Amino acid sequence: MRSASCLRRYARHFSSSIQRSQLDITKVSLKDVIDQGFSNHSKPFTEDKETKITRLSNGLRVASQNKLGSQCAIGVIIKAGPKYEGNFASGTSHYLEKLGFHSSDLYADRNSFQEAMENCNSIFDCQVARDFIVYAVSGFNTNMDKLTHVLSETVLRAKFTEEEIEMAAKSISFELEALERSPPVEPIMNELLHVTAYKNNTLGLPKYCPKQNLDKINREDIIKFVAIQFKPENMVIAGVGIEHDALVKSVEKYFIPTVPNVSYEKAANDLPSPVTTVSEYTERDLSQYHAPMPEYAHVGIGFESCSYTDPQFVPACVLHSLLGGGGSFSAGGPGKGMYTRLYLNILNQHHWVNSAQAENHAYADTGLFTIIGSSFPTYLDRLVYTLINELHHTISSSISHEELSRAKHQLKSMLLMNLETRAVSFEDIARQVLTSDVKREPDYWVDQIDKVTENDLHELLHRMIYRCKPTLVGFGKVDKLPSLEDTVSLLNNESYKDKKLKTKYKMSSIFKGLI
């Protein structure tokens, strides 16, 4: 009977197939649906764009967003980094970056970590920024529980052996030698601008370990730093591409209690107070920083800008997109910012300018807006005047609707494109939750970008240029670099000031104390 039933179903399917084969599909409207005779068991996938946040009983925060696909990115972001090294030798965080994913209670050494990750087709990394440290893993979401376990091993159960610390020192020494042999301009200029703007405290502490500290930093220093900063209230565990409840369950299994093993060692008994100082912008002149550089001389001008929570944070991002810039040679296709002001008005108009680039650095309690340029040493004074003149031009002239719209579109496209990558999306979630306890979705930022007006940009420029003195740094052959006093005088040229606009904007409390 079963065979007869199968034959009847086959006969019906064969008959309907013949009828469809006799259909002239060239005469069927594109609006009509052609029945192929196949059952459709699939259903549309609705992506949950909401970021879910759970605060555990000990203060540890878990945040995640599910995404279509089999890949996930999970990591731990910690409020640490050079900003919090005030009571320690500069470079302690640099050591921690090199010591990430080494020996722990479960894994004998870095090779054991690597073997475990390779067995589940995953990768791992540790990175240090000025105000945070991040440990991250990426792989198939079916291995989420194991990936979370691996993270807990390197964050909470690292051993920091003397041999590993010695190897970290050698690795850092090699890295510093490589920087000296072939100095990368952008990282060095950013380092100089931060060190100068914040006078060697908080955000001004060096990101790279100074050579003279390689023999000073020891295991006891590292243990003390970890014991102070690696606390649950300073951590966020974030994930992208995984179910939130499953992540919370794994975190509770492997991260509770959230106390590093080294915190129970004798070295962690007598701890200095944690650094809670607010970053303060204090302008300074470091224009006579001579260093061996090939061919070009470099200059950086910095201004105090906006923190993440500042009402003018989004206008600062739009201003960065408006000014843009780059190098005199640009390879690649569209999206390079060729219509930004620094490209159109400086690079395209002055053959002797090698590069001109705006950057906006934002942190939890302050920000730094910079313009970095380079030229032949004999043109360095003209380069400074040209950069300042472009800032004055942006303040005093109108910004066309087309130009502002282009800057907004470029900013939105860069934002949305970067967030398509799970690693970037994970870091975005982690940093937002770490600094503000909330996660703003891309739609929110797109809406805020659309609301920025020409007047917002003019107000922000007046606030940056006329309320605080700038920071000036030079790198290379800087004999022709103007003094800080001459630069300030040029910036404060009365003919460019709109006094009505200046008095309209009220500065937040962090800036009032610095005027």
Coordinates of C-alpha atoms in Angstrom, one line a residue:
M1 CA 0.0 0.0 0.0
R2 CA 2.9 2.3 0.7
S3 CA 4.2 1.7 -2.8
A4 CA 0.9 2.5 -4.3
S5 CA 0.6 5.7 -2.4
C6 CA 4.1 6.8 -3.6
L7 CA 3.1 6.0 -7.2
R8 CA 0.0 8.1 -6.9
R9 CA 2.0 11.1 -5.6
Y10 CA 4.6 10.7 -8.3
A11 CA 1.8 10.6 -11.0
R12 CA 0.2 13.8 -9.7
H13 CA 3.6 15.6 -9.6
F14 CA 4.5 14.3 -13.1
S15 CA 1.1 15.5 -14.4
S16 CA 1.5 19.0 -13.0
S17 CA 5.1 19.1 -14.3
I18 CA 3.8 18.4 -17.8
Q19 CA 1.2 21.2 -17.5
R20 CA 3.9 23.6 -16.4
S21 CA 6.2 22.5 -19.2
Q22 CA 3.4 23.4 -21.7
L23 CA 3.2 26.9 -20.3
D24 CA 4.8 29.6 -22.5
I25 CA 6.7 31.6 -19.9
T26 CA 7.4 34.3 -22.5
K27 CA 3.7 35.4 -22.3
V28 CA 3.6 35.4 -18.5
S29 CA 3.5 38.9 -16.9
L30 CA 6.4 39.7 -14.6
K31 CA 3.8 40.5 -11.9
D32 CA 2.5 36.9 -12.0
V33 CA 3.9 34.1 -9.8
I34 CA 4.8 30.9 -11.6
D35 CA 4.1 27.9 -9.4
Q36 CA 7.1 25.6 -9.5
G37 CA 5.3 22.9 -7.6
F38 CA 7.9 22.8 -4.8
S39 CA 6.9 23.3 -1.2
N40 CA 8.6 26.3 0.5
H41 CA 9.7 25.4 4.0
S42 CA 11.9 28.5 4.5
K43 CA 10.7 31.6 6.3
P44 CA 12.1 35.1 6.4
F45 CA 14.7 36.0 9.0
T46 CA 14.1 39.1 11.0
E47 CA 17.3 40.5 12.4
D48 CA 17.1 41.7 16.0
K49 CA 18.9 45.0 16.0
E50 CA 18.4 45.7 19.7
T51 CA 21.4 45.5 21.9
K52 CA 20.6 43.7 25.1
I53 CA 22.4 44.7 28.3
T54 CA 22.5 42.8 31.6
R55 CA 24.2 43.9 34.8
L56 CA 25.2 41.1 37.1
S57 CA 25.0 41.3 40.8
N58 CA 28.7 42.1 41.2
G59 CA 28.5 45.0 38.7
L60 CA 29.9 43.2 35.6
R61 CA 28.0 44.2 32.5
V62 CA 27.1 41.9 29.6
A63 CA 26.0 43.3 26.3
S64 CA 25.2 41.6 23.0
Q65 CA 23.5 41.9 19.7
N66 CA 22.4 38.9 17.6
K67 CA 23.2 39.0 13.9
L68 CA 22.5 36.7 10.9
G69 CA 25.3 34.2 10.2
S70 CA 27.4 31.6 11.9
Q71 CA 30.2 33.9 13.0
C72 CA 30.5 35.7 16.3
A73 CA 32.9 38.1 18.1
I74 CA 33.2 38.2 21.8
G75 CA 35.4 40.2 24.0
V76 CA 36.2 41.9 27.3
I77 CA 36.8 45.6 27.5
I78 CA 38.4 47.0 30.6
K79 CA 38.7 50.5 31.9
A80 CA 42.5 50.5 31.9
G81 CA 45.3 51.6 29.6
P82 CA 48.0 54.3 29.8
K83 CA 45.4 56.9 31.1
Y84 CA 45.4 55.0 34.5
E85 CA 49.1 54.5 34.9
G86 CA 49.6 57.6 37.0
N87 CA 50.8 55.6 40.0
F88 CA 52.9 53.2 37.8
A89 CA 55.8 53.3 35.4
S90 CA 54.6 54.3 31.9
G91 CA 54.4 51.2 29.7
T92 CA 52.7 48.8 32.1
S93 CA 49.7 48.6 29.8
H94 CA 52.1 48.0 26.9
Y95 CA 53.4 44.9 28.8
L96 CA 49.8 43.7 29.4
E97 CA 49.2 43.9 25.6
K98 CA 52.1 41.6 25.0
L99 CA 51.1 39.2 27.9
G100 CA 47.6 38.7 26.6
F101 CA 46.7 35.0 26.0
H102 CA 49.7 33.5 27.7
S103 CA 49.9 31.0 30.5
S104 CA 46.9 30.5 32.8
D105 CA 45.4 27.9 35.1
L106 CA 44.1 25.9 32.1
Y107 CA 46.7 26.7 29.4
A108 CA 50.4 26.2 29.8
D109 CA 51.5 28.9 27.4
R110 CA 50.6 30.9 24.4
N111 CA 51.0 27.9 22.1
S112 CA 48.3 26.1 24.2
F113 CA 46.0 29.0 23.7
Q114 CA 46.6 29.1 20.0
E115 CA 46.1 25.3 19.7
A116 CA 42.8 25.6 21.5
M117 CA 41.6 28.4 19.2
E118 CA 42.8 26.7 16.0
N119 CA 40.8 23.5 17.0
C120 CA 37.6 25.5 16.9
N121 CA 38.6 27.7 13.9
S122 CA 38.9 30.9 16.0
I123 CA 41.3 33.8 16.4
F124 CA 42.2 35.9 19.4
D125 CA 43.8 39.3 20.0
C126 CA 44.7 41.8 22.8
Q127 CA 44.8 45.6 22.0
V128 CA 45.6 48.6 24.3
A129 CA 44.2 52.0 23.7
R130 CA 44.8 55.1 25.8
D131 CA 41.7 54.6 28.0
F132 CA 40.9 50.9 27.7
I133 CA 42.3 47.4 27.1
V134 CA 40.4 44.8 25.1
Y135 CA 40.7 41.1 24.9
A136 CA 38.7 39.6 21.9
V137 CA 38.0 36.3 20.2
S138 CA 36.2 35.5 17.0
G139 CA 34.9 32.3 15.6
F140 CA 31.7 30.1 15.1
N141 CA 28.9 31.0 17.4
T142 CA 28.4 27.2 18.1
N143 CA 31.7 27.5 20.1
M144 CA 30.5 30.5 22.1
D145 CA 30.8 28.8 25.5
K146 CA 34.4 27.7 24.8
L147 CA 35.3 31.2 23.5
T148 CA 34.0 32.7 26.7
H149 CA 35.9 30.2 28.8
V150 CA 39.1 31.2 26.9
L151 CA 38.5 34.9 27.6
S152 CA 38.1 34.2 31.3
E153 CA 41.4 32.4 31.4
T154 CA 43.4 35.3 30.0
V155 CA 41.6 38.0 31.9
L156 CA 41.1 36.4 35.4
R157 CA 43.5 33.5 35.6
A158 CA 46.7 34.7 33.8
K159 CA 50.0 33.8 35.6
F160 CA 52.3 36.5 34.3
T161 CA 55.5 34.4 34.8
E162 CA 58.9 36.0 35.0
E163 CA 59.9 34.3 31.7
E164 CA 56.8 35.8 29.9
I165 CA 57.5 39.2 31.3
E166 CA 61.1 39.0 30.1
M167 CA 59.9 37.9 26.6
A168 CA 57.4 40.9 26.6
A169 CA 60.3 43.3 27.4
K170 CA 62.2 41.9 24.4
S171 CA 59.2 42.1 22.1
I172 CA 58.6 45.8 23.2
S173 CA 62.3 46.6 22.7
F174 CA 62.1 45.1 19.2
E175 CA 59.0 47.1 18.4
L176 CA 60.6 50.4 19.6
E177 CA 63.7 49.7 17.5
A178 CA 61.4 49.1 14.4
L179 CA 59.7 52.5 15.1
E180 CA 63.0 54.2 15.2
R181 CA 64.3 52.6 12.0
S182 CA 61.1 53.5 10.0
P183 CA 59.1 56.0 12.0
P184 CA 55.4 55.9 11.1
V185 CA 54.3 59.5 11.0
E186 CA 50.7 59.3 12.0
P187 CA 51.1 57.3 15.3
I188 CA 54.1 59.4 16.3
M189 CA 52.3 62.7 15.6
N190 CA 49.2 61.5 17.6
E191 CA 51.5 60.4 20.4
L192 CA 53.2 63.8 20.5
L193 CA 50.0 65.7 20.3
H194 CA 48.5 63.8 23.3
V195 CA 51.7 64.0 25.4
T196 CA 51.8 67.7 24.7
A197 CA 48.1 68.6 25.1
Y198 CA 47.7 66.8 28.4
K199 CA 51.2 67.4 29.9
N200 CA 52.2 63.8 30.6
N201 CA 49.2 62.9 32.7
T202 CA 46.1 60.8 32.1
L203 CA 45.6 60.8 28.3
G204 CA 49.1 62.4 27.9
L205 CA 50.9 59.4 29.3
P206 CA 52.8 57.5 26.5
K207 CA 51.0 54.6 24.8
Y208 CA 54.4 53.0 24.0
C209 CA 56.7 51.9 26.8
P210 CA 59.6 54.3 27.1
K211 CA 63.0 52.7 26.6
Q212 CA 64.2 53.7 30.0
N213 CA 61.3 51.9 31.7
L214 CA 62.0 48.5 30.1
D215 CA 64.2 47.6 33.1
K216 CA 61.9 49.2 35.7
I217 CA 58.6 47.4 35.1
N218 CA 58.4 44.0 36.9
R219 CA 55.9 41.4 37.8
E220 CA 54.9 43.1 41.0
D221 CA 54.0 46.3 39.1
I222 CA 51.9 44.3 36.6
I223 CA 50.1 42.5 39.4
K224 CA 49.2 45.7 41.3
F225 CA 47.9 47.3 38.1
V226 CA 45.7 44.3 37.3
A227 CA 44.4 44.1 40.8
I228 CA 43.4 47.8 40.8
Q229 CA 41.8 48.0 37.3
F230 CA 40.5 44.5 36.5
K231 CA 37.4 44.8 38.7
P232 CA 33.9 43.9 37.6
E233 CA 32.6 47.5 37.7
N234 CA 35.4 48.4 35.2
M235 CA 34.5 45.6 32.8
V236 CA 32.1 45.0 30.0
I237 CA 31.7 41.7 28.2
A238 CA 30.2 42.2 24.8
G239 CA 29.3 39.9 21.9
V240 CA 27.9 40.1 18.4
G241 CA 26.2 37.2 16.6
I242 CA 25.1 35.3 19.6
E243 CA 22.0 34.8 21.8
H244 CA 22.1 37.1 24.8
D245 CA 20.8 34.7 27.4
A246 CA 23.3 32.1 26.3
L247 CA 26.2 34.6 26.7
V248 CA 25.0 35.7 30.1
K249 CA 24.9 32.0 31.2
S250 CA 28.4 31.4 30.0
V251 CA 29.7 34.6 31.7
E252 CA 28.1 33.6 35.0
K253 CA 29.8 30.2 34.7
Y254 CA 33.3 31.5 33.9
F255 CA 33.6 35.1 35.1
I256 CA 32.0 34.7 38.6
P257 CA 33.8 35.6 40.9
T258 CA 35.3 38.4 38.8
V259 CA 38.6 38.6 40.6
P260 CA 42.0 38.0 38.9
N261 CA 43.9 35.2 40.6
V262 CA 47.0 37.4 41.0
S263 CA 44.9 39.7 43.3
Y264 CA 45.4 37.1 46.0
E265 CA 49.2 37.2 45.8
K266 CA 51.2 39.1 48.4
A267 CA 52.2 41.8 45.8
A268 CA 48.6 42.9 45.6
N269 CA 48.2 43.6 49.3
D270 CA 49.5 47.1 49.4
L271 CA 47.8 48.9 46.5
P272 CA 47.9 52.6 45.5
S273 CA 44.6 54.4 45.0
P274 CA 43.1 54.0 41.6
V275 CA 43.5 57.0 39.2
T276 CA 40.2 58.9 39.1
T277 CA 41.6 62.2 37.7
V278 CA 39.6 63.9 34.9
S279 CA 41.7 64.5 31.8
E280 CA 42.6 68.2 31.6
Y281 CA 43.7 69.8 28.4
T282 CA 46.7 72.1 29.1
E283 CA 48.2 73.5 26.0
R284 CA 51.9 73.3 25.5
D285 CA 54.6 73.9 22.8
L286 CA 56.6 71.0 21.7
S287 CA 57.6 72.5 18.3
Q288 CA 61.3 71.9 18.8
Y289 CA 61.1 68.1 18.8
H290 CA 63.9 67.2 16.4
A291 CA 64.0 63.7 15.1
P292 CA 65.6 62.0 12.1
M293 CA 62.9 62.0 9.4
P294 CA 63.3 61.5 5.7
E295 CA 62.6 64.4 3.4
Y296 CA 59.5 65.9 5.0
A297 CA 58.8 68.0 8.1
H298 CA 55.6 67.5 10.0
V299 CA 53.4 69.8 12.1
G300 CA 50.4 69.1 14.2
I301 CA 48.0 71.6 15.6
G302 CA 45.6 70.4 18.4
F303 CA 42.5 71.9 20.0
E304 CA 40.4 70.8 22.9
S305 CA 37.3 69.2 21.5
C306 CA 34.4 67.1 22.7
S307 CA 33.9 63.9 24.8
Y308 CA 31.5 61.2 23.9
T309 CA 28.8 62.7 26.1
D310 CA 29.2 66.3 25.0
P311 CA 26.3 67.8 23.1
Q312 CA 28.6 68.9 20.3
F313 CA 30.2 65.4 19.9
V314 CA 28.3 64.7 16.6
P315 CA 29.0 68.2 15.1
A316 CA 32.7 67.5 15.9
C317 CA 32.5 64.3 13.8
V318 CA 30.8 66.1 11.0
L319 CA 33.5 68.8 11.1
H320 CA 36.1 66.1 10.8
S321 CA 34.3 64.8 7.8
L322 CA 34.0 68.3 6.3
L323 CA 37.7 69.1 6.6
G324 CA 38.9 65.6 5.8
G325 CA 42.1 65.6 3.9
G326 CA 44.8 63.1 3.1
G327 CA 48.0 62.8 1.1
S328 CA 49.1 64.3 -2.2
F329 CA 49.1 60.8 -3.6
S330 CA 45.9 58.7 -3.1
A331 CA 45.4 55.3 -4.5
G332 CA 42.0 53.6 -4.7
G333 CA 38.5 54.4 -5.8
P334 CA 35.7 56.5 -4.5
G335 CA 35.2 57.5 -0.9
K336 CA 38.6 59.0 -0.4
G337 CA 37.3 62.4 0.5
M338 CA 38.6 64.2 -2.6
Y339 CA 35.9 66.9 -2.1
T340 CA 36.8 67.7 1.5
R341 CA 38.1 71.2 2.3
L342 CA 41.7 70.2 3.1
Y343 CA 41.9 68.4 -0.3
L344 CA 40.2 71.1 -2.4
N345 CA 41.7 74.2 -0.7
I346 CA 45.1 73.0 0.4
L347 CA 46.4 69.9 -1.4
N348 CA 44.9 70.8 -4.8
Q349 CA 46.0 74.5 -4.5
H350 CA 49.6 74.2 -3.1
H351 CA 52.0 71.8 -4.8
W352 CA 54.4 71.9 -2.0
V353 CA 52.0 70.4 0.6
N354 CA 52.6 66.7 0.9
S355 CA 49.7 65.9 3.3
A356 CA 47.0 67.6 5.4
Q357 CA 44.6 65.6 7.5
A358 CA 42.0 66.4 10.2
E359 CA 41.4 63.9 13.1
N360 CA 38.9 63.9 15.9
H361 CA 39.9 61.9 19.1
A362 CA 37.0 61.5 21.6
Y363 CA 37.2 60.1 25.1
A364 CA 35.0 59.7 28.1
D365 CA 35.8 63.1 29.6
T366 CA 37.5 65.2 26.9
G367 CA 38.5 65.2 23.2
L368 CA 41.3 66.4 21.0
F369 CA 40.7 67.8 17.4
T370 CA 43.9 67.9 15.4
I371 CA 45.1 68.9 12.0
I372 CA 48.4 67.2 10.9
G373 CA 50.3 68.4 7.8
S374 CA 53.6 67.8 6.1
S375 CA 55.8 69.6 3.5
F376 CA 59.4 70.2 2.6
P377 CA 61.2 71.8 5.7
T378 CA 61.6 75.1 3.8
Y379 CA 57.8 75.5 3.5
L380 CA 56.9 74.5 7.1
D381 CA 56.0 78.1 8.2
R382 CA 53.8 78.5 5.1
L383 CA 52.2 75.2 5.8
V384 CA 51.2 76.4 9.3
Y385 CA 49.8 79.6 8.0
T386 CA 47.9 77.8 5.2
L387 CA 46.3 75.4 7.7
I388 CA 45.2 78.2 10.0
N389 CA 43.9 80.2 7.1
E390 CA 41.7 77.3 6.1
L391 CA 40.3 77.1 9.7
H392 CA 39.6 80.8 9.6
H393 CA 38.0 80.4 6.2
T394 CA 35.7 77.7 7.5
I395 CA 34.7 79.9 10.5
S396 CA 34.0 83.1 8.5
S397 CA 32.5 81.7 5.3
S398 CA 29.3 80.0 4.7
I399 CA 29.1 76.2 4.2
S400 CA 27.0 75.3 1.3
H401 CA 24.1 72.9 1.6
E402 CA 25.9 70.6 -0.9
E403 CA 29.1 70.6 1.0
L404 CA 27.5 70.0 4.4
S405 CA 25.3 67.3 2.9
R406 CA 28.3 65.6 1.3
A407 CA 30.2 65.6 4.7
K408 CA 27.1 64.1 6.4
H409 CA 26.7 61.4 3.8
Q410 CA 30.4 60.4 4.0
L411 CA 30.2 60.2 7.8
K412 CA 27.1 58.1 7.7
S413 CA 28.4 55.8 5.0
M414 CA 31.7 55.2 7.0
L415 CA 29.8 54.6 10.2
L416 CA 27.4 52.0 8.6
M417 CA 30.1 50.3 6.6
N418 CA 32.4 49.8 9.6
L419 CA 29.5 48.4 11.7
E420 CA 29.0 45.7 9.2
T421 CA 32.1 44.0 10.5
R422 CA 31.5 42.0 13.7
A423 CA 34.8 43.0 15.3
V424 CA 34.0 46.7 14.9
S425 CA 30.4 46.2 16.0
F426 CA 31.6 44.4 19.1
E427 CA 34.0 47.2 20.0
D428 CA 31.3 49.8 19.4
I429 CA 28.9 48.1 21.8
A430 CA 31.6 47.5 24.4
R431 CA 32.9 51.1 24.4
Q432 CA 29.5 52.7 24.5
V433 CA 28.3 50.5 27.4
L434 CA 31.6 51.0 29.3
T435 CA 31.4 54.8 29.1
S436 CA 27.7 55.5 29.3
D437 CA 25.9 52.2 30.3
V438 CA 23.7 52.5 27.1
K439 CA 24.1 51.5 23.5
R440 CA 22.9 53.9 20.9
E441 CA 21.9 52.2 17.7
P442 CA 23.0 53.4 14.2
D443 CA 19.6 54.9 13.5
Y444 CA 20.1 57.2 16.4
W445 CA 23.5 58.4 15.2
V446 CA 22.2 58.8 11.6
D447 CA 19.4 61.0 12.9
Q448 CA 21.8 63.1 15.0
I449 CA 24.1 63.6 12.0
D450 CA 21.2 64.8 9.9
K451 CA 20.3 67.4 12.5
V452 CA 23.7 69.1 12.4
T453 CA 23.6 72.6 10.9
E454 CA 26.1 75.1 9.6
N455 CA 25.7 77.2 12.7
D456 CA 26.6 74.1 14.9
L457 CA 29.9 73.8 13.1
H458 CA 30.7 77.5 13.4
E459 CA 29.9 77.4 17.1
L460 CA 32.2 74.4 17.6
L461 CA 35.1 76.0 15.8
H462 CA 34.8 79.2 17.9
R463 CA 34.7 77.1 21.0
M464 CA 37.8 75.2 20.0
I465 CA 39.9 78.0 18.6
Y466 CA 39.1 81.0 20.8
R467 CA 38.4 79.5 24.2
C468 CA 41.6 77.6 24.7
K469 CA 45.1 77.9 23.4
P470 CA 46.2 75.3 20.8
T471 CA 48.8 72.6 21.1
L472 CA 51.6 72.8 18.6
V473 CA 54.1 70.0 17.8
G474 CA 56.7 69.5 15.1
F475 CA 58.5 66.4 13.9
G476 CA 61.6 66.3 11.7
K477 CA 63.5 69.4 10.6
V478 CA 61.4 72.1 12.2
D479 CA 63.7 75.1 12.0
K480 CA 61.1 77.0 10.0
L481 CA 58.2 76.2 12.3
P482 CA 56.5 79.3 13.9
S483 CA 56.5 79.7 17.6
L484 CA 53.5 78.8 19.7
E485 CA 53.0 82.6 20.4
D486 CA 53.0 83.4 16.7
T487 CA 50.5 80.6 16.0
V488 CA 48.2 81.7 18.8
S489 CA 48.4 85.3 17.5
L490 CA 47.5 84.2 14.1
L491 CA 44.6 82.1 15.3
N492 CA 43.2 85.0 17.4
N493 CA 43.2 87.4 14.5
E494 CA 40.4 89.7 15.4
S495 CA 39.3 90.1 11.8
Y496 CA 38.1 86.6 11.8
K497 CA 36.1 86.6 15.0
D498 CA 32.3 86.7 15.1
K499 CA 31.8 88.1 18.6
K500 CA 28.1 87.6 18.5
L501 CA 28.6 83.9 17.8
K502 CA 31.3 83.6 20.5
T503 CA 29.1 84.8 23.3
K504 CA 26.2 82.7 22.4
Y505 CA 27.6 79.3 23.2
K506 CA 28.0 78.3 26.9
M507 CA 30.8 75.9 27.6
S508 CA 30.3 72.9 29.8
S509 CA 31.9 72.9 33.2
I510 CA 35.0 70.9 32.3
F511 CA 36.1 73.6 29.8
K512 CA 35.2 76.6 32.1
G513 CA 38.1 75.8 34.5
L514 CA 40.6 75.8 31.7
I515 CA 40.0 79.3 30.2

